[in-house]
Short mmCIF file of C-alpha atoms in Angstrom, two decimals:
data_model
loop_
_atom_site.label_atom_id
_atom_site.label_comp_id
_atom_site.label_asym_id
_atom_site.label_seq_id
_atom_site.Cartn_x
_atom_site.Cartn_y
_atom_site.Cartn_z
CA MET A 272 -16.01 6.32 -28.50
CA ALA A 273 -16.14 3.05 -30.38
CA SER A 274 -15.26 1.11 -27.25
CA PHE A 275 -18.14 2.70 -25.34
CA LYS A 276 -20.49 1.78 -28.17
CA THR A 277 -19.22 -1.78 -27.86
CA MET A 278 -19.91 -1.72 -24.13
CA ILE A 279 -23.47 -0.44 -24.65
CA SER A 280 -24.08 -3.08 -27.31
CA ILE A 281 -22.91 -5.88 -25.04
CA LEU A 282 -24.95 -4.48 -22.16
CA MET A 283 -28.09 -4.55 -24.29
CA GLN A 284 -27.33 -8.10 -25.39
CA PHE A 285 -26.77 -9.13 -21.79
CA SER A 286 -29.99 -7.51 -20.58
CA ILE A 287 -31.95 -9.57 -23.12
CA THR A 288 -30.15 -12.85 -22.42
CA ALA A 289 -29.62 -12.85 -18.67
CA PRO A 290 -33.14 -12.57 -17.15
CA CYS A 291 -34.43 -15.75 -18.78
CA LEU A 292 -31.40 -17.68 -17.54
CA LEU A 293 -30.77 -16.43 -14.04
CA TRP A 294 -33.78 -18.09 -12.47
CA ARG A 295 -32.38 -21.50 -13.34
CA SER A 296 -29.92 -21.66 -10.48
CA ARG A 297 -28.68 -19.92 -7.37
CA THR A 298 -25.20 -20.48 -8.75
CA HIS A 299 -26.06 -18.26 -11.72
CA ILE A 300 -27.03 -15.51 -9.29
CA PHE A 301 -23.68 -16.05 -7.59
CA TYR A 302 -21.86 -15.48 -10.84
CA MET A 303 -23.91 -12.36 -11.45
CA PHE A 304 -22.62 -11.18 -8.09
CA LEU A 305 -19.09 -11.84 -9.33
CA LEU A 306 -19.81 -9.69 -12.34
CA LEU A 307 -21.00 -6.81 -10.16
CA LEU A 308 -17.96 -7.21 -7.92
CA SER A 309 -15.71 -7.13 -10.95
CA LEU A 310 -17.32 -3.85 -12.01
CA PHE A 311 -16.48 -2.50 -8.57
CA PHE A 312 -12.82 -3.45 -8.98
CA LEU A 313 -12.81 -1.84 -12.38
CA SER A 314 -14.30 1.34 -10.97
CA THR A 315 -11.75 1.50 -8.15
CA SER A 316 -8.96 1.34 -10.72
CA PHE A 317 -10.54 3.95 -12.99
CA ASN A 318 -7.81 6.49 -12.31
CA GLN A 319 -5.20 3.96 -13.40
CA ARG A 320 -6.83 3.24 -16.74
CA SER A 321 -7.87 5.24 -19.73
CA PRO A 322 -11.62 5.50 -20.43
CA ASN A 323 -11.20 3.33 -23.52
CA ALA A 324 -9.34 0.63 -21.61
CA LEU A 325 -11.97 0.69 -18.87
CA ALA A 326 -14.79 0.43 -21.38
CA LEU A 327 -13.15 -2.47 -23.18
CA ALA A 328 -12.54 -4.31 -19.90
CA LEU A 329 -16.15 -3.77 -18.87
CA ALA A 330 -17.46 -4.92 -22.24
CA THR A 331 -15.29 -8.02 -22.08
CA ARG A 332 -16.66 -8.97 -18.67
CA LEU A 333 -20.23 -8.37 -19.72
CA ARG A 334 -19.74 -10.51 -22.80
CA PHE A 335 -18.13 -13.24 -20.72
CA ALA A 336 -20.99 -13.19 -18.18
CA ALA A 337 -23.58 -13.56 -20.93
CA ASP A 338 -21.69 -16.41 -22.59
CA TYR A 339 -20.94 -18.05 -19.25
CA ILE A 340 -24.51 -18.10 -18.00
CA ALA A 341 -25.82 -19.24 -21.38
CA SER A 342 -23.41 -22.18 -21.31
CA PHE A 343 -25.27 -23.77 -18.41
CA THR A 344 -28.29 -24.44 -20.59
CA SER A 345 -26.32 -27.16 -22.38
CA VAL A 346 -24.76 -28.83 -19.33
CA SER A 347 -26.19 -32.29 -18.71
CA SER A 348 -27.27 -33.20 -15.22
CA SER A 349 -24.93 -36.15 -14.75
CA ASN A 350 -21.89 -38.02 -16.00
CA THR A 351 -20.22 -34.82 -17.17
CA CYS A 352 -16.47 -35.11 -17.41
CA ILE A 353 -13.98 -32.44 -18.42
CA VAL A 354 -10.69 -34.22 -17.89
CA SER A 355 -10.81 -37.60 -19.59
CA ASP A 356 -11.13 -40.57 -17.31
CA VAL A 357 -9.33 -43.22 -19.33
CA ARG A 358 -10.53 -45.94 -17.00
CA SER A 359 -14.22 -45.44 -17.58
CA ASN A 360 -14.37 -43.57 -20.86
CA CYS A 361 -15.53 -40.42 -19.09
CA THR A 362 -18.44 -42.11 -17.32
CA LEU A 363 -18.54 -40.98 -13.73
CA SER A 364 -20.97 -42.89 -11.58
CA SER A 365 -20.45 -40.99 -8.35
CA VAL A 366 -19.98 -37.36 -9.37
CA THR A 367 -22.39 -35.30 -11.39
CA ALA A 368 -22.50 -31.79 -12.70
CA VAL A 369 -25.77 -30.84 -11.04
CA GLU A 370 -25.68 -27.96 -8.63
CA ARG A 371 -24.73 -28.78 -5.04
CA THR A 372 -25.14 -26.74 -1.89
CA PRO A 373 -23.75 -27.23 1.62
CA GLY A 374 -27.07 -28.82 2.52
CA ASN A 375 -26.64 -31.77 0.18
CA SER A 376 -22.87 -32.18 0.35
CA LEU A 377 -21.34 -35.52 1.19
CA GLU A 378 -21.36 -36.13 4.94
CA ASP A 379 -18.11 -37.23 6.58
CA GLY A 380 -19.55 -40.18 8.48
CA ASN A 381 -17.81 -43.41 9.44
CA ASP A 382 -18.64 -45.14 6.14
CA VAL A 383 -17.09 -42.30 4.17
CA ILE A 384 -13.97 -42.29 6.35
CA LYS A 385 -13.61 -46.05 5.98
CA ASP A 386 -13.92 -45.65 2.21
CA LEU A 387 -11.26 -42.93 2.21
CA SER A 388 -8.81 -44.98 4.23
CA SER A 389 -8.54 -47.56 1.43
CA CYS A 390 -8.50 -45.04 -1.43
CA ASP A 391 -5.72 -43.13 -3.17
CA ILE A 392 -7.29 -39.69 -2.94
CA PHE A 393 -4.51 -38.22 -5.10
CA ASN A 394 -5.27 -40.40 -8.12
CA GLY A 395 -8.19 -38.95 -10.04
CA ASN A 396 -9.22 -36.21 -12.41
CA TRP A 397 -10.95 -32.84 -12.57
CA VAL A 398 -14.68 -32.78 -13.27
CA LEU A 399 -17.11 -30.00 -14.01
CA ASP A 400 -18.83 -28.85 -10.85
CA ASP A 401 -21.59 -26.26 -10.83
CA SER A 402 -21.30 -25.04 -7.26
CA ARG A 403 -19.90 -21.89 -5.77
CA PRO A 404 -16.20 -21.78 -4.84
CA ALA A 405 -15.07 -22.09 -1.24
CA TYR A 406 -15.10 -18.27 -0.98
CA ILE A 407 -16.18 -15.48 -3.28
CA PRO A 408 -13.44 -14.29 -5.67
CA GLY A 409 -12.10 -10.95 -4.53
CA SER A 410 -13.74 -11.18 -1.11
CA CYS A 411 -10.93 -12.44 1.14
CA PRO A 412 -8.49 -9.80 2.45
CA TYR A 413 -5.78 -12.41 3.04
CA VAL A 414 -5.25 -13.29 -0.62
CA ASP A 415 -2.08 -11.68 -1.92
CA ASP A 416 -2.64 -9.36 -4.85
CA SER A 417 -0.33 -11.64 -6.83
CA PHE A 418 -2.85 -14.50 -6.46
CA ASN A 419 -6.01 -12.40 -6.78
CA CYS A 420 -6.65 -13.02 -10.48
CA PHE A 421 -10.20 -11.71 -10.26
CA LYS A 422 -9.10 -8.38 -8.80
CA ASN A 423 -6.30 -8.19 -11.34
CA GLY A 424 -8.72 -8.39 -14.27
CA ARG A 425 -9.03 -12.03 -15.30
CA VAL A 426 -12.33 -12.17 -17.18
CA ASP A 427 -12.98 -15.91 -17.36
CA PHE A 428 -14.12 -17.78 -14.25
CA SER A 429 -13.67 -21.23 -15.76
CA TYR A 430 -10.75 -21.99 -13.46
CA VAL A 431 -13.13 -22.16 -10.46
CA ARG A 432 -15.55 -24.56 -12.16
CA TYR A 433 -13.61 -27.78 -11.64
CA ARG A 434 -13.54 -30.15 -8.70
CA TRP A 435 -10.98 -32.87 -7.92
CA LYS A 436 -12.51 -36.35 -8.03
CA PRO A 437 -10.52 -39.45 -6.97
CA PHE A 438 -11.16 -42.47 -9.18
CA ASP A 439 -12.03 -44.94 -6.44
CA CYS A 440 -13.92 -42.98 -3.79
CA GLN A 441 -15.72 -39.80 -2.92
CA ILE A 442 -14.13 -37.18 -0.72
CA PRO A 443 -16.25 -35.05 1.61
CA ARG A 444 -16.65 -31.44 0.65
CA PHE A 445 -14.67 -29.01 2.73
CA ASN A 446 -16.68 -28.08 5.82
CA GLY A 447 -15.19 -24.95 7.38
CA ARG A 448 -17.11 -25.14 10.65
CA LYS A 449 -16.29 -28.82 11.06
CA MET A 450 -12.61 -28.17 10.45
CA LEU A 451 -12.58 -25.23 12.86
CA GLU A 452 -14.06 -27.53 15.50
CA MET A 453 -11.28 -30.02 14.76
CA LEU A 454 -8.76 -27.19 15.17
CA ARG A 455 -10.30 -25.77 18.34
CA GLY A 456 -7.55 -24.77 20.77
CA LYS A 457 -4.83 -25.84 18.35
CA ARG A 458 -2.08 -24.40 16.17
CA LEU A 459 -1.67 -25.27 12.51
CA VAL A 460 1.52 -24.08 10.79
CA PHE A 461 2.51 -24.02 7.13
CA VAL A 462 6.29 -24.02 6.63
CA GLY A 463 7.79 -23.64 3.19
CA ASP A 464 7.79 -21.55 0.03
CA SER A 465 5.21 -19.35 -1.69
CA LEU A 466 3.27 -22.39 -2.94
CA ASN A 467 2.66 -23.26 0.70
CA ARG A 468 1.62 -19.62 1.20
CA ASN A 469 -0.84 -20.21 -1.66
CA MET A 470 -2.25 -23.12 0.38
CA TRP A 471 -2.22 -21.20 3.67
CA GLU A 472 -4.15 -18.28 2.19
CA SER A 473 -6.65 -20.67 0.62
CA LEU A 474 -7.30 -22.39 3.95
CA VAL A 475 -7.61 -19.13 5.88
CA CYS A 476 -10.09 -17.79 3.33
CA SER A 477 -12.09 -21.03 3.25
CA LEU A 478 -12.37 -21.07 7.05
CA ARG A 479 -13.15 -17.35 7.18
CA GLU A 480 -16.08 -17.92 4.83
CA SER A 481 -17.71 -20.19 7.43
CA LEU A 482 -17.56 -17.59 10.22
CA LYS A 483 -20.78 -15.91 11.25
CA ASP A 484 -18.82 -12.88 12.47
CA LYS A 485 -15.73 -12.38 10.33
CA ARG A 486 -14.54 -9.64 12.68
CA ARG A 487 -13.59 -12.45 15.08
CA LEU A 488 -10.60 -13.32 12.90
CA PHE A 489 -7.51 -11.39 14.02
CA GLU A 490 -3.98 -10.85 12.77
CA VAL A 491 -1.57 -11.96 15.50
CA SER A 492 1.39 -10.73 13.47
CA SER A 493 1.33 -7.81 11.05
CA ARG A 494 1.91 -7.86 7.31
CA ASN A 495 5.05 -5.82 7.93
CA GLU A 496 6.32 -8.59 10.21
CA TYR A 497 5.77 -11.04 7.38
CA ARG A 498 7.75 -8.86 4.97
CA THR A 499 10.67 -8.52 7.37
CA GLN A 500 10.63 -11.87 9.17
CA GLY A 501 8.65 -14.19 6.92
CA PHE A 502 6.04 -14.94 9.58
CA PHE A 503 2.28 -14.36 9.48
CA SER A 504 -0.23 -15.58 12.07
CA LEU A 505 -4.03 -15.40 12.16
CA ARG A 506 -6.23 -16.30 15.12
CA PHE A 507 -9.82 -17.54 14.93
CA GLN A 508 -10.88 -16.12 18.26
CA ASP A 509 -14.10 -18.09 18.76
CA TYR A 510 -12.21 -21.35 18.26
CA GLN A 511 -9.01 -20.34 20.08
CA CYS A 512 -6.91 -21.62 17.19
CA THR A 513 -4.15 -20.04 15.13
CA ILE A 514 -3.06 -20.75 11.56
CA ASP A 515 0.43 -19.56 10.72
CA PHE A 516 2.71 -19.33 7.72
CA ILE A 517 6.49 -19.38 8.11
CA LYS A 518 8.59 -18.65 5.05
CA SER A 519 11.27 -21.29 4.61
CA PRO A 520 11.66 -22.02 0.89
CA PHE A 521 14.47 -24.58 1.31
CA LEU A 522 13.56 -25.80 4.83
CA VAL A 523 17.30 -25.53 5.52
CA GLN A 524 19.05 -22.26 6.31
CA GLU A 525 20.33 -19.77 3.77
CA TRP A 526 23.52 -18.29 5.14
CA LYS A 527 25.82 -15.35 4.49
CA ILE A 528 29.57 -15.79 4.68
CA SER A 529 32.61 -13.71 3.77
CA ASP A 530 35.09 -15.18 1.30
CA LYS A 531 38.83 -14.58 1.26
CA SER A 532 38.26 -11.19 -0.36
CA GLU A 533 35.85 -10.24 2.47
CA ILE A 534 32.96 -10.22 -0.01
CA ARG A 535 29.68 -11.32 1.57
CA ARG A 536 27.80 -13.99 -0.37
CA GLU A 537 25.00 -16.45 0.20
CA THR A 538 25.35 -20.16 0.81
CA LEU A 539 22.81 -22.83 1.72
CA ARG A 540 23.52 -24.70 4.96
CA LEU A 541 22.48 -28.24 4.09
CA ASP A 542 23.11 -29.35 7.67
CA MET A 543 21.01 -26.70 9.48
CA ILE A 544 17.21 -26.44 9.63
CA GLN A 545 15.80 -22.93 9.19
CA GLY A 546 14.08 -21.86 12.41
CA SER A 547 12.25 -24.01 14.93
CA LYS A 548 9.41 -21.81 16.21
CA TYR A 549 6.86 -24.42 15.29
CA SER A 550 8.06 -27.67 16.88
CA ASN A 551 5.17 -27.64 19.39
CA ALA A 552 2.43 -27.02 16.79
CA ASP A 553 -0.45 -29.48 16.58
CA ILE A 554 -0.33 -29.76 12.79
CA ILE A 555 2.57 -28.81 10.50
CA VAL A 556 2.40 -28.74 6.72
CA PHE A 557 5.85 -28.58 5.12
CA ASN A 558 6.84 -28.11 1.50
CA THR A 559 9.83 -27.27 -0.63
CA GLY A 560 10.69 -27.64 -4.29
CA HIS A 561 10.51 -24.64 -6.58
CA TRP A 562 13.51 -22.80 -5.18
CA TRP A 563 15.65 -25.85 -5.94
CA THR A 564 15.15 -25.18 -9.64
CA HIS A 565 16.53 -21.63 -9.54
CA GLN A 566 19.73 -20.80 -11.36
CA LYS A 567 22.18 -20.55 -8.45
CA THR A 568 20.74 -23.69 -6.87
CA GLY A 569 20.77 -25.66 -10.10
CA LYS A 570 24.35 -24.76 -10.91
CA GLY A 571 25.51 -25.58 -7.38
CA LYS A 572 28.80 -23.65 -7.61
CA ASN A 573 30.20 -22.33 -4.32
CA TYR A 574 26.70 -22.34 -2.87
CA PHE A 575 26.11 -25.48 -0.83
CA GLN A 576 27.69 -25.60 2.62
CA GLU A 577 28.10 -28.16 5.42
CA GLY A 578 29.78 -27.01 8.61
CA SER A 579 32.46 -24.54 7.57
CA HIS A 580 33.01 -26.20 4.21
CA VAL A 581 31.56 -24.65 1.05
CA TYR A 582 31.52 -27.05 -1.89
CA ASP A 583 33.09 -25.82 -5.11
CA ARG A 584 30.50 -27.88 -6.94
CA MET A 585 27.63 -30.14 -5.91
CA GLU A 586 24.84 -31.57 -8.01
CA VAL A 587 21.46 -30.21 -6.96
CA LYS A 588 20.00 -33.71 -6.48
CA GLU A 589 22.69 -34.53 -3.93
CA ALA A 590 22.16 -31.21 -2.16
CA PHE A 591 18.40 -31.69 -2.09
CA THR A 592 18.82 -35.16 -0.59
CA LYS A 593 21.13 -33.84 2.12
CA ALA A 594 18.72 -31.00 2.93
CA LEU A 595 15.73 -33.33 3.22
CA LYS A 596 17.67 -35.71 5.46
CA THR A 597 18.54 -32.75 7.69
CA TRP A 598 14.85 -31.87 7.84
CA ALA A 599 13.87 -35.50 8.54
CA GLN A 600 16.41 -35.81 11.35
CA TRP A 601 15.14 -32.58 12.89
CA VAL A 602 11.52 -33.79 12.74
CA ASP A 603 12.40 -37.16 14.26
CA SER A 604 14.36 -35.47 17.07
CA ASN A 605 12.08 -32.54 17.86
CA ILE A 606 8.49 -33.47 17.04
CA ASP A 607 6.36 -35.20 19.66
CA ARG A 608 4.61 -37.84 17.58
CA LYS A 609 1.84 -38.19 20.17
CA HIS A 610 1.02 -34.49 19.92
CA THR A 611 1.87 -33.26 16.42
CA ARG A 612 0.74 -34.47 13.03
CA VAL A 613 3.14 -33.84 10.16
CA PHE A 614 2.18 -33.36 6.52
CA PHE A 615 4.36 -32.72 3.50
CA ALA A 616 2.83 -31.10 0.42
CA GLY A 617 4.30 -32.38 -2.82
CA TYR A 618 5.59 -30.47 -5.80
CA SER A 619 3.07 -28.13 -7.40
CA SER A 620 3.38 -28.24 -11.19
CA SER A 621 4.22 -25.23 -13.34
CA HIS A 622 3.05 -24.78 -16.93
CA PHE A 623 5.45 -22.51 -18.78
CA ARG A 624 5.42 -22.65 -22.58
CA LYS A 625 8.36 -21.50 -24.69
CA GLY A 626 10.68 -20.85 -21.78
CA GLN A 627 10.66 -20.35 -18.01
CA TRP A 628 9.50 -17.43 -15.88
CA ASP A 629 12.58 -15.35 -16.73
CA THR A 630 13.04 -16.45 -20.36
CA GLY A 631 9.71 -15.65 -22.00
CA GLY A 632 7.71 -18.58 -20.66
CA ASN A 633 3.95 -18.08 -20.76
CA CYS A 634 0.61 -19.70 -19.94
CA HIS A 635 -1.75 -16.89 -20.90
CA GLY A 636 -4.98 -17.87 -22.63
CA GLU A 637 -5.30 -21.32 -21.03
CA THR A 638 -8.93 -21.86 -20.00
CA GLU A 639 -9.21 -25.66 -19.70
CA PRO A 640 -7.21 -28.36 -17.89
CA ILE A 641 -5.04 -30.83 -19.76
CA SER A 642 -7.41 -33.54 -20.95
CA ASN A 643 -5.05 -36.47 -21.48
CA GLU A 644 -2.91 -38.05 -18.79
CA THR A 645 -0.23 -38.91 -21.35
CA SER A 646 0.32 -35.17 -21.88
CA LEU A 647 1.29 -34.54 -18.26
CA ALA A 648 4.86 -33.57 -17.39
CA PRO A 649 7.14 -36.30 -16.00
CA TYR A 650 7.03 -36.92 -12.26
CA PRO A 651 9.49 -34.51 -10.60
CA TRP A 652 12.77 -36.04 -9.47
CA MET A 653 12.50 -34.13 -6.19
CA MET A 654 9.40 -36.02 -5.14
CA SER A 655 11.03 -39.41 -5.68
CA ILE A 656 13.78 -38.32 -3.29
CA LEU A 657 11.22 -37.01 -0.82
CA GLU A 658 9.32 -40.30 -0.84
CA SER A 659 12.54 -42.20 -0.16
CA VAL A 660 13.47 -39.94 2.77
CA ILE A 661 9.98 -40.09 4.31
CA SER A 662 9.96 -43.88 4.12
CA GLU A 663 12.99 -44.01 6.44
CA MET A 664 11.63 -41.62 9.08
CA LYS A 665 10.45 -42.61 12.55
CA THR A 666 7.80 -39.89 12.53
CA PRO A 667 4.67 -40.68 10.49
CA VAL A 668 4.42 -38.13 7.67
CA PHE A 669 1.27 -37.85 5.57
CA TYR A 670 2.40 -37.09 2.02
CA LEU A 671 -0.03 -34.73 0.27
CA ASN A 672 0.91 -35.83 -3.23
CA ILE A 673 -0.57 -32.95 -5.22
CA THR A 674 1.80 -33.28 -8.17
CA LYS A 675 -0.51 -35.13 -10.55
CA MET A 676 -3.62 -33.13 -9.72
CA THR A 677 -1.76 -29.86 -10.35
CA ALA A 678 -0.13 -31.17 -13.52
CA TYR A 679 -3.54 -31.14 -15.23
CA ARG A 680 -4.34 -27.53 -14.35
CA LYS A 681 -2.52 -25.40 -16.90
CA ASP A 682 -5.54 -23.07 -16.76
CA GLY A 683 -5.31 -22.11 -13.09
CA HIS A 684 -2.26 -19.81 -12.96
CA PRO A 685 -2.25 -15.99 -12.66
CA SER A 686 -0.26 -15.72 -15.93
CA ILE A 687 -0.53 -12.04 -17.00
CA TYR A 688 -3.07 -11.18 -14.32
CA ARG A 689 -0.57 -9.61 -11.99
CA PRO A 690 -1.11 -6.59 -9.70
CA LEU A 691 -2.25 -3.54 -11.64
CA GLU A 692 0.98 -1.61 -11.02
CA ILE A 693 2.85 -4.18 -13.14
CA PRO A 694 2.61 -3.04 -16.79
CA ARG A 695 1.13 -5.64 -19.14
CA THR A 696 3.59 -5.72 -21.98
CA PRO A 697 4.41 -8.48 -24.50
CA GLY A 698 7.61 -9.29 -22.65
CA MET A 699 6.25 -9.21 -19.10
CA PHE A 700 7.06 -12.02 -16.68
CA GLN A 701 4.11 -14.39 -16.45
CA ASP A 702 3.30 -16.35 -13.33
CA CYS A 703 2.71 -19.95 -14.37
CA SER A 704 3.81 -21.43 -11.03
CA HIS A 705 1.45 -20.00 -8.42
CA TRP A 706 -2.33 -20.37 -8.51
CA CYS A 707 -5.31 -18.06 -8.68
CA LEU A 708 -7.37 -17.90 -5.50
CA PRO A 709 -10.00 -19.19 -5.23
CA GLY A 710 -8.77 -22.07 -7.35
CA VAL A 711 -6.63 -25.19 -7.29
CA PRO A 712 -5.17 -24.84 -3.74
CA ASP A 713 -8.71 -24.96 -2.32
CA PHE A 714 -8.71 -28.64 -3.21
CA TRP A 715 -5.34 -29.24 -1.59
CA ASN A 716 -7.07 -28.14 1.60
CA GLU A 717 -10.06 -30.33 0.84
CA LEU A 718 -7.62 -33.24 0.67
CA LEU A 719 -5.95 -32.05 3.89
CA TYR A 720 -9.40 -32.05 5.48
CA ALA A 721 -10.01 -35.58 4.18
CA ALA A 722 -6.58 -36.68 5.45
CA LEU A 723 -7.36 -35.38 8.94
CA LEU A 724 -10.57 -37.39 8.87
CA ILE A 725 -8.68 -40.48 7.71
CA SER A 726 -6.03 -40.12 10.41
CA GLY A 727 -8.43 -40.07 13.30
CA HIS A 728 -11.53 -38.00 12.59
CA ASP A 729 -10.58 -35.75 15.50
CA LEU A 730 -7.25 -34.35 16.61
CA PRO A 731 -5.73 -35.18 19.99
CA ASN A 732 -6.63 -32.90 22.89
CA ASN A 733 -4.03 -30.55 24.35
CA ASP A 734 -4.54 -31.86 27.87
#
């Protein structure tokens, strides 16, 4: 009963506060829509929650909405910086916190592209940005429940209020229709682990948002096919293009062998690429990294294999180097450089405190990015190896170096906001590796969009 009284009290407070604030911005109306959508998700899960829990969740969201909207009254119209820019003492001359809409977004003309070509778009910081996300939280059916923080009950929307800003240039805002035109008649494939799936889902949802008729987006492969074969394909029918995800967490092949006792066990074939159903794609985005930190990989005992030989022991750095060289040799031998553009997404930072995912590590309660570059985690050893391997390849590879930009964002992970069937207990596993969607991966795709503009403004025809 007390919780329902709390809910009614907050509702009354909100009804007094909100009307005088909502007229200030279309973005505020957007966030009101998010609130109403959140109430819908709460109502659909009513049978899974007690009345008291439902009332408390509703009251929390109402309180957050009132506080959130009220906060805009104190936001200045320019030079607002959330993550400290040590170069300019938080004075940003080219990015402001005023509301932007697609109508006044930065155009991707020749001057902008020329500016981008001489700029390190991966060196920058996160700034406050009062514009709607690339797609409405909870609206895209292709976001895994594990990444759908809004649906799973996260009550703060602060993680969607930041935009990546390079220090030395402006990047064009993601333009879904423009990118679909660039992809017309083409195939884009993401190959890698679940962080690449994070990016794939973000791109699909961002492009879907630009469609006039969203029914013209079709599943080429089923979700069951993804679960059994690790392959998911979507087709944008009006543009005759497909965007696929292929699960390949190591890029090289996991293998099952029988030892002398006829016991089947897994090994990792460092000399064999996993699958090759994508060699004729127009754009391929690879990644790998997180699975190389798992226990069996890190220990390297009787796990790494070349030919018929299984190593009793191999350091993970040596194994990772061998695997990447196998990948690089395969790309150089199988990719038509005149037809296919190759990207490699760097290591996406995790933010576990007091342990890792399986030892009590947590990131719950984080609502702001890291504000000081000196507090960022060291540059991952894997990426130094990757850079060395790429530098020796014949095939041009555009390195999407997202490591630094993700290192700041300790606030953007699902943490405890997991699917509702997972009990929220003090000892539950928290997800501090993947990212809420919408969220940080949307800006990986904005950088991918910028990179495609840099590399030629339009993709080669399939003639």
